[in-house]
PDB file of C-alpha atoms and ligand atoms in Angstrom:
ATOM      1  CA  UNK Z   1     -19.492  -5.679  -9.896  1.00  0.00           C
ATOM      2  CA  UNK Z   2     -17.962  -5.929  -6.440  1.00  0.00           C
ATOM      3  CA  UNK Z   3     -18.694  -8.344  -3.601  1.00  0.00           C
ATOM      4  CA  UNK Z   4     -18.137  -7.462   0.047  1.00  0.00           C
ATOM      5  CA  UNK Z   5     -16.913 -10.807   1.359  1.00  0.00           C
ATOM      6  CA  UNK Z   6     -17.321  -9.841   5.017  1.00  0.00           C
ATOM      7  CA  UNK Z   7     -19.833  -7.318   6.366  1.00  0.00           C
ATOM      8  CA  UNK Z   8     -22.040  -7.370   9.454  1.00  0.00           C
ATOM      9  CA  UNK Z   9     -25.025  -5.858   7.662  1.00  0.00           C
ATOM     10  CA  UNK Z  10     -27.308  -7.529  10.222  1.00  0.00           C
ATOM     11  CA  UNK Z  11     -25.951  -5.460  13.152  1.00  0.00           C
ATOM     12  CA  UNK Z  12     -28.379  -3.143  14.957  1.00  0.00           C
ATOM     13  CA  UNK Z  13     -26.371  -0.066  13.918  1.00  0.00           C
ATOM     14  CA  UNK Z  14     -27.750  -0.545  10.367  1.00  0.00           C
ATOM     15  CA  UNK Z  15     -31.389  -1.054  11.426  1.00  0.00           C
ATOM     16  CA  UNK Z  16     -32.607   2.435  10.539  1.00  0.00           C
ATOM     17  CA  UNK Z  17     -30.623   2.756   7.294  1.00  0.00           C
ATOM     18  CA  UNK Z  18     -30.324  -0.780   5.895  1.00  0.00           C
ATOM     19  CA  UNK Z  19     -32.670  -0.392   2.908  1.00  0.00           C
ATOM     20  CA  UNK Z  20     -31.278   3.018   1.931  1.00  0.00           C
ATOM     21  CA  UNK Z  21     -27.718   1.743   2.276  1.00  0.00           C
ATOM     22  CA  UNK Z  22     -28.492  -1.339   0.181  1.00  0.00           C
ATOM     23  CA  UNK Z  23     -29.810   0.902  -2.627  1.00  0.00           C
ATOM     24  CA  UNK Z  24     -26.674   3.029  -2.508  1.00  0.00           C
ATOM     25  CA  UNK Z  25     -24.451  -0.072  -2.557  1.00  0.00           C
ATOM     26  CA  UNK Z  26     -26.202  -1.523  -5.594  1.00  0.00           C
ATOM     27  CA  UNK Z  27     -25.952   1.860  -7.357  1.00  0.00           C
ATOM     28  CA  UNK Z  28     -22.198   1.906  -6.580  1.00  0.00           C
ATOM     29  CA  UNK Z  29     -21.604  -1.525  -8.074  1.00  0.00           C
ATOM     30  CA  UNK Z  30     -21.401  -3.421  -4.776  1.00  0.00           C
ATOM     31  CA  UNK Z  31     -23.819  -6.197  -5.603  1.00  0.00           C
ATOM     32  CA  UNK Z  32     -22.989  -9.130  -3.304  1.00  0.00           C
ATOM     33  CA  UNK Z  33     -22.652  -9.369   0.462  1.00  0.00           C
ATOM     34  CA  UNK Z  34     -21.447 -12.163   2.691  1.00  0.00           C
ATOM     35  CA  UNK Z  35     -22.890 -11.628   6.164  1.00  0.00           C
ATOM     36  CA  UNK Z  36     -21.236 -13.835   8.805  1.00  0.00           C
ATOM     37  CA  UNK Z  37     -23.014 -14.357  12.116  1.00  0.00           C
ATOM     38  CA  UNK Z  38     -21.262 -13.797  15.444  1.00  0.00           C
ATOM     39  CA  UNK Z  39     -23.311 -15.201  18.345  1.00  0.00           C
ATOM     40  CA  UNK Z  40     -26.053 -17.805  18.650  1.00  0.00           C
ATOM     41  CA  UNK Z  41     -28.526 -15.065  19.596  1.00  0.00           C
ATOM     42  CA  UNK Z  42     -27.783 -13.269  16.291  1.00  0.00           C
ATOM     43  CA  UNK Z  43     -28.606 -16.241  14.044  1.00  0.00           C
ATOM     44  CA  UNK Z  44     -32.383 -15.729  13.936  1.00  0.00           C
ATOM     45  CA  UNK Z  45     -32.150 -12.031  13.033  1.00  0.00           C
ATOM     46  CA  UNK Z  46     -29.791 -12.792  10.153  1.00  0.00           C
ATOM     47  CA  UNK Z  47     -32.024 -15.640   8.983  1.00  0.00           C
ATOM     48  CA  UNK Z  48     -35.088 -13.373   8.910  1.00  0.00           C
ATOM     49  CA  UNK Z  49     -33.293 -10.387   7.326  1.00  0.00           C
ATOM     50  CA  UNK Z  50     -31.764 -12.412   4.509  1.00  0.00           C
ATOM     51  CA  UNK Z  51     -35.198 -13.196   3.138  1.00  0.00           C
ATOM     52  CA  UNK Z  52     -35.507  -9.509   2.158  1.00  0.00           C
ATOM     53  CA  UNK Z  53     -32.137  -9.221   0.427  1.00  0.00           C
ATOM     54  CA  UNK Z  54     -31.467 -11.559  -2.505  1.00  0.00           C
ATOM     55  CA  UNK Z  55     -27.893 -10.183  -2.770  1.00  0.00           C
ATOM     56  CA  UNK Z  56     -26.958 -11.487   0.697  1.00  0.00           C
ATOM     57  CA  UNK Z  57     -25.356 -14.802   1.547  1.00  0.00           C
ATOM     58  CA  UNK Z  58     -25.021 -16.053   5.117  1.00  0.00           C
ATOM     59  CA  UNK Z  59     -22.521 -17.882   7.270  1.00  0.00           C
ATOM     60  CA  UNK Z  60     -23.494 -19.136  10.721  1.00  0.00           C
ATOM     61  CA  UNK Z  61     -21.147 -19.769  13.584  1.00  0.00           C
ATOM     62  CA  UNK Z  62     -19.876 -18.679  16.994  1.00  0.00           C
ATOM     63  CA  UNK Z  63     -17.286 -15.872  16.836  1.00  0.00           C
ATOM     64  CA  UNK Z  64     -14.244 -16.524  19.064  1.00  0.00           C
ATOM     65  CA  UNK Z  65     -14.275 -13.071  20.611  1.00  0.00           C
ATOM     66  CA  UNK Z  66     -17.900 -13.435  21.762  1.00  0.00           C
ATOM     67  CA  UNK Z  67     -17.734 -16.853  23.400  1.00  0.00           C
ATOM     68  CA  UNK Z  68     -18.271 -15.610  26.932  1.00  0.00           C
ATOM     69  CA  UNK Z  69     -21.961 -16.527  26.891  1.00  0.00           C
ATOM     70  CA  UNK Z  70     -21.667 -19.332  24.367  1.00  0.00           C
ATOM     71  CA  UNK Z  71     -22.417 -22.970  25.175  1.00  0.00           C
ATOM     72  CA  UNK Z  72     -21.151 -26.075  23.459  1.00  0.00           C
ATOM     73  CA  UNK Z  73     -24.782 -27.135  22.969  1.00  0.00           C
ATOM     74  CA  UNK Z  74     -25.072 -24.237  20.492  1.00  0.00           C
ATOM     75  CA  UNK Z  75     -22.506 -25.933  18.258  1.00  0.00           C
ATOM     76  CA  UNK Z  76     -24.921 -28.881  18.042  1.00  0.00           C
ATOM     77  CA  UNK Z  77     -27.534 -26.497  16.559  1.00  0.00           C
ATOM     78  CA  UNK Z  78     -25.152 -25.265  13.856  1.00  0.00           C
ATOM     79  CA  UNK Z  79     -25.819 -28.085  11.401  1.00  0.00           C
ATOM     80  CA  UNK Z  80     -29.549 -27.429  11.370  1.00  0.00           C
ATOM     81  CA  UNK Z  81     -29.043 -23.650  11.158  1.00  0.00           C
ATOM     82  CA  UNK Z  82     -26.866 -24.143   8.076  1.00  0.00           C
ATOM     83  CA  UNK Z  83     -29.824 -25.691   6.269  1.00  0.00           C
ATOM     84  CA  UNK Z  84     -31.585 -22.297   6.224  1.00  0.00           C
ATOM     85  CA  UNK Z  85     -31.696 -19.874   3.303  1.00  0.00           C
ATOM     86  CA  UNK Z  86     -28.608 -19.066   1.214  1.00  0.00           C
ATOM     87  CA  UNK Z  87     -25.943 -20.391   3.559  1.00  0.00           C
ATOM     88  CA  UNK Z  88     -22.547 -20.578   1.842  1.00  0.00           C
ATOM     89  CA  UNK Z  89     -20.173 -21.154   4.781  1.00  0.00           C
ATOM     90  CA  UNK Z  90     -19.724 -21.700   8.517  1.00  0.00           C
ATOM     91  CA  UNK Z  91     -18.468 -18.570  10.271  1.00  0.00           C
ATOM     92  CA  UNK Z  92     -17.222 -16.507  11.558  1.00  0.00           C
ATOM     93  CA  UNK Z  93     -15.189 -18.887  13.662  1.00  0.00           C
ATOM     94  CA  UNK Z  94     -11.557 -18.939  14.724  1.00  0.00           C
ATOM     95  CA  UNK Z  95      -9.099 -17.911  17.412  1.00  0.00           C
ATOM     96  CA  UNK Z  96      -8.551 -14.473  18.927  1.00  0.00           C
ATOM     97  CA  UNK Z  97      -5.363 -13.924  20.948  1.00  0.00           C
ATOM     98  CA  UNK Z  98      -6.430 -10.559  22.344  1.00  0.00           C
ATOM     99  CA  UNK Z  99      -5.674  -9.994  26.057  1.00  0.00           C
ATOM    100  CA  UNK Z 100      -9.332  -9.821  27.119  1.00  0.00           C
ATOM    101  CA  UNK Z 101     -10.509 -12.729  24.967  1.00  0.00           C
ATOM    102  CA  UNK Z 102     -11.858 -15.998  26.361  1.00  0.00           C
ATOM    103  CA  UNK Z 103      -9.370 -18.657  27.515  1.00  0.00           C
ATOM    104  CA  UNK Z 104      -7.533 -20.135  24.521  1.00  0.00           C
ATOM    105  CA  UNK Z 105      -8.331 -23.764  25.420  1.00  0.00           C
ATOM    106  CA  UNK Z 106     -12.049 -22.883  25.316  1.00  0.00           C
ATOM    107  CA  UNK Z 107     -11.609 -21.085  21.987  1.00  0.00           C
ATOM    108  CA  UNK Z 108      -9.775 -24.048  20.470  1.00  0.00           C
ATOM    109  CA  UNK Z 109     -12.537 -26.399  21.628  1.00  0.00           C
ATOM    110  CA  UNK Z 110     -15.281 -24.275  20.013  1.00  0.00           C
ATOM    111  CA  UNK Z 111     -13.220 -23.715  16.853  1.00  0.00           C
ATOM    112  CA  UNK Z 112     -12.356 -27.390  16.376  1.00  0.00           C
ATOM    113  CA  UNK Z 113     -15.936 -28.524  16.942  1.00  0.00           C
ATOM    114  CA  UNK Z 114     -17.256 -25.952  14.462  1.00  0.00           C
ATOM    115  CA  UNK Z 115     -14.628 -26.999  11.917  1.00  0.00           C
ATOM    116  CA  UNK Z 116     -15.861 -30.565  12.285  1.00  0.00           C
ATOM    117  CA  UNK Z 117     -19.454 -29.456  11.663  1.00  0.00           C
ATOM    118  CA  UNK Z 118     -18.353 -27.549   8.541  1.00  0.00           C
ATOM    119  CA  UNK Z 119     -16.388 -30.573   7.373  1.00  0.00           C
ATOM    120  CA  UNK Z 120     -19.365 -32.892   7.828  1.00  0.00           C
ATOM    121  CA  UNK Z 121     -21.569 -30.445   5.874  1.00  0.00           C
ATOM    122  CA  UNK Z 122     -18.835 -29.946   3.242  1.00  0.00           C
ATOM    123  CA  UNK Z 123     -19.038 -26.189   3.831  1.00  0.00           C
ATOM    124  CA  UNK Z 124     -16.085 -23.771   3.688  1.00  0.00           C
ATOM    125  CA  UNK Z 125     -15.373 -21.552   6.714  1.00  0.00           C
ATOM    126  CA  UNK Z 126     -14.967 -17.823   7.362  1.00  0.00           C
ATOM    127  CA  UNK Z 127     -12.026 -17.584   9.777  1.00  0.00           C
ATOM    128  CA  UNK Z 128     -11.413 -14.815  12.297  1.00  0.00           C
ATOM    129  CA  UNK Z 129      -7.774 -15.007  13.369  1.00  0.00           C
ATOM    130  CA  UNK Z 130      -6.067 -12.342  15.478  1.00  0.00           C
ATOM    131  CA  UNK Z 131      -2.425 -12.995  16.384  1.00  0.00           C
ATOM    132  CA  UNK Z 132      -3.159 -16.709  16.007  1.00  0.00           C
ATOM    133  CA  UNK Z 133      -2.334 -17.812  12.439  1.00  0.00           C
ATOM    134  CA  UNK Z 134      -0.068 -20.682  13.444  1.00  0.00           C
ATOM    135  CA  UNK Z 135      -2.586 -21.987  15.989  1.00  0.00           C
ATOM    136  CA  UNK Z 136      -5.389 -21.747  13.406  1.00  0.00           C
ATOM    137  CA  UNK Z 137      -3.273 -23.703  10.912  1.00  0.00           C
ATOM    138  CA  UNK Z 138      -2.683 -26.354  13.570  1.00  0.00           C
ATOM    139  CA  UNK Z 139      -6.440 -26.712  14.242  1.00  0.00           C
ATOM    140  CA  UNK Z 140      -7.188 -26.932  10.497  1.00  0.00           C
ATOM    141  CA  UNK Z 141      -4.616 -29.709  10.131  1.00  0.00           C
ATOM    142  CA  UNK Z 142      -5.797 -31.543  13.261  1.00  0.00           C
ATOM    143  CA  UNK Z 143      -9.315 -31.943  11.884  1.00  0.00           C
ATOM    144  CA  UNK Z 144      -7.942 -32.537   8.351  1.00  0.00           C
ATOM    145  CA  UNK Z 145     -10.061 -29.654   7.103  1.00  0.00           C
ATOM    146  CA  UNK Z 146     -10.156 -29.499   3.297  1.00  0.00           C
ATOM    147  CA  UNK Z 147     -13.159 -27.328   2.448  1.00  0.00           C
ATOM    148  CA  UNK Z 148     -11.182 -24.060   2.382  1.00  0.00           C
ATOM    149  CA  UNK Z 149     -12.784 -20.651   2.824  1.00  0.00           C
ATOM    150  CA  UNK Z 150     -11.693 -17.114   3.691  1.00  0.00           C
ATOM    151  CA  UNK Z 151      -9.092 -15.899   6.205  1.00  0.00           C
ATOM    152  CA  UNK Z 152     -10.852 -12.690   7.173  1.00  0.00           C
ATOM    153  CA  UNK Z 153      -8.789  -9.463   7.576  1.00  0.00           C
ATOM    154  CA  UNK Z 154      -5.522 -11.198   6.765  1.00  0.00           C
ATOM    155  CA  UNK Z 155      -2.458  -9.305   7.967  1.00  0.00           C
ATOM    156  CA  UNK Z 156       0.150 -12.041   8.198  1.00  0.00           C
ATOM    157  CA  UNK Z 157       3.385 -12.723   6.360  1.00  0.00           C
ATOM    158  CA  UNK Z 158       3.789 -14.066   2.834  1.00  0.00           C
ATOM    159  CA  UNK Z 159       4.849 -17.391   4.367  1.00  0.00           C
ATOM    160  CA  UNK Z 160       1.650 -17.627   6.404  1.00  0.00           C
ATOM    161  CA  UNK Z 161      -0.362 -16.564   3.350  1.00  0.00           C
ATOM    162  CA  UNK Z 162       1.126 -19.448   1.355  1.00  0.00           C
ATOM    163  CA  UNK Z 163       0.210 -21.979   4.056  1.00  0.00           C
ATOM    164  CA  UNK Z 164      -3.433 -20.887   3.956  1.00  0.00           C
ATOM    165  CA  UNK Z 165      -3.495 -20.819   0.147  1.00  0.00           C
ATOM    166  CA  UNK Z 166      -2.141 -24.378   0.099  1.00  0.00           C
ATOM    167  CA  UNK Z 167      -5.120 -25.417   2.254  1.00  0.00           C
ATOM    168  CA  UNK Z 168      -7.601 -23.941  -0.246  1.00  0.00           C
ATOM    169  CA  UNK Z 169      -8.221 -20.595   1.459  1.00  0.00           C
ATOM    170  CA  UNK Z 170      -8.228 -17.065   0.084  1.00  0.00           C
ATOM    171  CA  UNK Z 171      -7.265 -13.986   2.096  1.00  0.00           C
ATOM    172  CA  UNK Z 172      -9.655 -11.173   3.003  1.00  0.00           C
ATOM    173  CA  UNK Z 173      -8.195  -7.737   2.186  1.00  0.00           C
ATOM    174  CA  UNK Z 174      -9.894  -4.751   3.822  1.00  0.00           C
ATOM    175  CA  UNK Z 175      -9.504  -1.201   5.102  1.00  0.00           C
ATOM    176  CA  UNK Z 176      -6.133  -1.803   6.763  1.00  0.00           C
ATOM    177  CA  UNK Z 177      -4.342  -1.491   3.434  1.00  0.00           C
ATOM    178  CA  UNK Z 178      -5.643   2.081   2.980  1.00  0.00           C
ATOM    179  CA  UNK Z 179      -3.297   3.258   5.761  1.00  0.00           C
ATOM    180  CA  UNK Z 180       0.117   4.469   4.510  1.00  0.00           C
ATOM    181  CA  UNK Z 181       1.801   3.023   7.645  1.00  0.00           C
ATOM    182  CA  UNK Z 182       0.697  -0.541   6.739  1.00  0.00           C
ATOM    183  CA  UNK Z 183       3.926  -1.132   4.823  1.00  0.00           C
ATOM    184  CA  UNK Z 184       4.188  -4.851   5.534  1.00  0.00           C
ATOM    185  CA  UNK Z 185       0.586  -5.471   4.426  1.00  0.00           C
ATOM    186  CA  UNK Z 186       1.311  -3.538   1.210  1.00  0.00           C
ATOM    187  CA  UNK Z 187       4.386  -5.654   0.484  1.00  0.00           C
ATOM    188  CA  UNK Z 188       2.502  -8.904   1.070  1.00  0.00           C
ATOM    189  CA  UNK Z 189      -0.452  -7.769  -1.061  1.00  0.00           C
ATOM    190  CA  UNK Z 190       1.850  -6.736  -3.925  1.00  0.00           C
ATOM    191  CA  UNK Z 191       3.480 -10.191  -3.889  1.00  0.00           C
ATOM    192  CA  UNK Z 192       0.284 -12.278  -3.783  1.00  0.00           C
ATOM    193  CA  UNK Z 193      -1.008 -14.212  -6.760  1.00  0.00           C
ATOM    194  CA  UNK Z 194      -4.146 -12.659  -8.288  1.00  0.00           C
ATOM    195  CA  UNK Z 195      -6.132 -15.748  -7.249  1.00  0.00           C
ATOM    196  CA  UNK Z 196      -5.170 -15.349  -3.586  1.00  0.00           C
ATOM    197  CA  UNK Z 197      -7.431 -12.644  -2.209  1.00  0.00           C
ATOM    198  CA  UNK Z 198     -10.946 -11.188  -1.904  1.00  0.00           C
ATOM    199  CA  UNK Z 199     -12.241  -7.763  -0.811  1.00  0.00           C
ATOM    200  CA  UNK Z 200     -14.023  -7.083   2.480  1.00  0.00           C
ATOM    201  CA  UNK Z 201     -15.034  -4.218   4.774  1.00  0.00           C
ATOM    202  CA  UNK Z 202     -15.912  -5.877   8.110  1.00  0.00           C
ATOM    203  CA  UNK Z 203     -18.601  -3.161   8.366  1.00  0.00           C
ATOM    204  CA  UNK Z 204     -19.440  -1.482  10.680  1.00  0.00           C
ATOM    205  CA  UNK Z 205     -15.851  -1.922  11.948  1.00  0.00           C
ATOM    206  CA  UNK Z 206     -12.437  -1.210  10.393  1.00  0.00           C
ATOM    207  CA  UNK Z 207     -12.973   2.299   8.945  1.00  0.00           C
ATOM    208  CA  UNK Z 208     -10.716   3.336   6.091  1.00  0.00           C
ATOM    209  CA  UNK Z 209      -7.907   5.863   6.345  1.00  0.00           C
ATOM    210  CA  UNK Z 210      -9.565   9.277   6.432  1.00  0.00           C
ATOM    211  CA  UNK Z 211     -12.796   7.879   7.885  1.00  0.00           C
ATOM    212  CA  UNK Z 212     -11.596   7.044  11.412  1.00  0.00           C
ATOM    213  CA  UNK Z 213     -14.364   7.134  13.999  1.00  0.00           C
ATOM    214  CA  UNK Z 214     -17.078   6.687  11.374  1.00  0.00           C
ATOM    215  CA  UNK Z 215     -19.348   3.695  10.819  1.00  0.00           C
ATOM    216  CA  UNK Z 216     -17.850   1.657   7.997  1.00  0.00           C
ATOM    217  CA  UNK Z 217     -20.217   0.366   5.280  1.00  0.00           C
ATOM    218  CA  UNK Z 218     -19.893  -1.840   2.172  1.00  0.00           C
ATOM    219  CA  UNK Z 219     -19.749   1.419   0.177  1.00  0.00           C
ATOM    220  CA  UNK Z 220     -16.033   1.357   1.072  1.00  0.00           C
ATOM    221  CA  UNK Z 221     -15.400  -1.617  -1.222  1.00  0.00           C
ATOM    222  CA  UNK Z 222     -14.681   0.425  -4.400  1.00  0.00           C
ATOM    223  CA  UNK Z 223     -12.207   2.568  -2.393  1.00  0.00           C
ATOM    224  CA  UNK Z 224     -10.444  -0.540  -1.073  1.00  0.00           C
ATOM    225  CA  UNK Z 225     -10.349  -1.948  -4.622  1.00  0.00           C
ATOM    226  CA  UNK Z 226      -8.784   1.268  -5.918  1.00  0.00           C
ATOM    227  CA  UNK Z 227      -6.154   1.086  -3.198  1.00  0.00           C
ATOM    228  CA  UNK Z 228      -5.425  -2.578  -4.037  1.00  0.00           C
ATOM    229  CA  UNK Z 229      -5.126  -1.657  -7.718  1.00  0.00           C
ATOM    230  CA  UNK Z 230      -2.615   1.097  -6.914  1.00  0.00           C
ATOM    231  CA  UNK Z 231      -0.500  -1.133  -4.642  1.00  0.00           C
ATOM    232  CA  UNK Z 232      -0.432  -3.938  -7.230  1.00  0.00           C
ATOM    233  CA  UNK Z 233      -0.138  -1.581 -10.229  1.00  0.00           C
ATOM    234  CA  UNK Z 234      -3.162  -3.254 -11.803  1.00  0.00           C
ATOM    235  CA  UNK Z 235      -6.407  -2.097 -13.331  1.00  0.00           C
ATOM    236  CA  UNK Z 236      -9.272  -1.677 -10.838  1.00  0.00           C
ATOM    237  CA  UNK Z 237     -11.770  -3.450 -13.139  1.00  0.00           C
ATOM    238  CA  UNK Z 238      -9.437  -6.423 -13.152  1.00  0.00           C
ATOM    239  CA  UNK Z 239      -9.302  -6.403  -9.341  1.00  0.00           C
ATOM    240  CA  UNK Z 240     -13.125  -6.334  -9.206  1.00  0.00           C
ATOM    241  CA  UNK Z 241     -13.421  -9.272 -11.586  1.00  0.00           C
ATOM    242  CA  UNK Z 242     -10.679 -11.400 -10.039  1.00  0.00           C
ATOM    243  CA  UNK Z 243     -11.807 -10.928  -6.459  1.00  0.00           C
ATOM    244  CA  UNK Z 244     -15.404 -11.902  -7.362  1.00  0.00           C
ATOM    245  CA  UNK Z 245     -14.115 -14.973  -9.205  1.00  0.00           C
ATOM    246  CA  UNK Z 246     -11.936 -15.882  -6.228  1.00  0.00           C
ATOM    247  CA  UNK Z 247     -14.793 -15.643  -3.758  1.00  0.00           C
ATOM    248  CA  UNK Z 248     -17.158 -17.711  -5.909  1.00  0.00           C
ATOM    249  CA  UNK Z 249     -14.405 -20.309  -6.285  1.00  0.00           C
ATOM    250  CA  UNK Z 250     -14.025 -20.814  -2.518  1.00  0.00           C
ATOM    251  CA  UNK Z 251     -17.754 -20.416  -1.794  1.00  0.00           C
ATOM    252  CA  UNK Z 252     -19.214 -22.665  -4.530  1.00  0.00           C
ATOM    253  CA  UNK Z 253     -22.743 -22.516  -3.102  1.00  0.00           C
ATOM    254  CA  UNK Z 254     -22.977 -18.758  -3.770  1.00  0.00           C
ATOM    255  CA  UNK Z 255     -24.963 -19.100  -6.985  1.00  0.00           C
ATOM    256  CA  UNK Z 256     -26.872 -22.207  -5.980  1.00  0.00           C
ATOM    257  CA  UNK Z 257     -30.424 -20.914  -6.222  1.00  0.00           C
ATOM    258  CA  UNK Z 258     -31.254 -17.389  -5.130  1.00  0.00           C
ATOM    259  CA  UNK Z 259     -34.206 -18.279  -2.912  1.00  0.00           C
TER     260      UNK Z 259
HETATM  261 ZN1   ZN C 301     -16.444  -9.960  11.276  1.00  0.00          ZN
END
């Protein structure tokens, strides 16, 4: 069985095909889905959808790229939101150094406050980090964060990977590695310990090589796994097993009751 450790299955783009897609995923061996929220206004939809899908787990948080309409008061609601059904983490939260992103001081404020909430709830975090690994590490250390979690869509160096692993995180590996030009990502992936990474699609974003311009879905997970297996010269069944084990290790609440 495979788990997609990061998919936005709650997004509107899946509204008219969610049930059919879920059936196809289960038939393809993709049997677990971590769905991280993005904005405060998306929390209630995720909370109502998850009731229908026992294979889903949720993370709630305020995504750094979508902070424009966010308010600090929403962070105060996070603790209560995390008491809802099948919550395994806080996320996705983090820092996004893209030119059109919100001011970095604002992002750091939201990120640090959400880390503190996660820490007080003893929940791991799903981290979105774009061109900001060193800043993210600094924030994690500042709040003495020890709950670990997943560094989503990791594309850093082996050195940066080791720093996150030392803090109890695993690295999300997704569609990027299916591109032949991603030589550095291939080298890092080949050198990682088998306990260091999990599989993810970031659906509907990050289409695989050969599927550019299409809506990505969790059905891509077996293709990503095959690519990982080739790069690491390992058996794909082993990759499936190890990545599931790794995710359940960093998200210990995953199997706590399937309400
Ligand atoms: Zn995401």
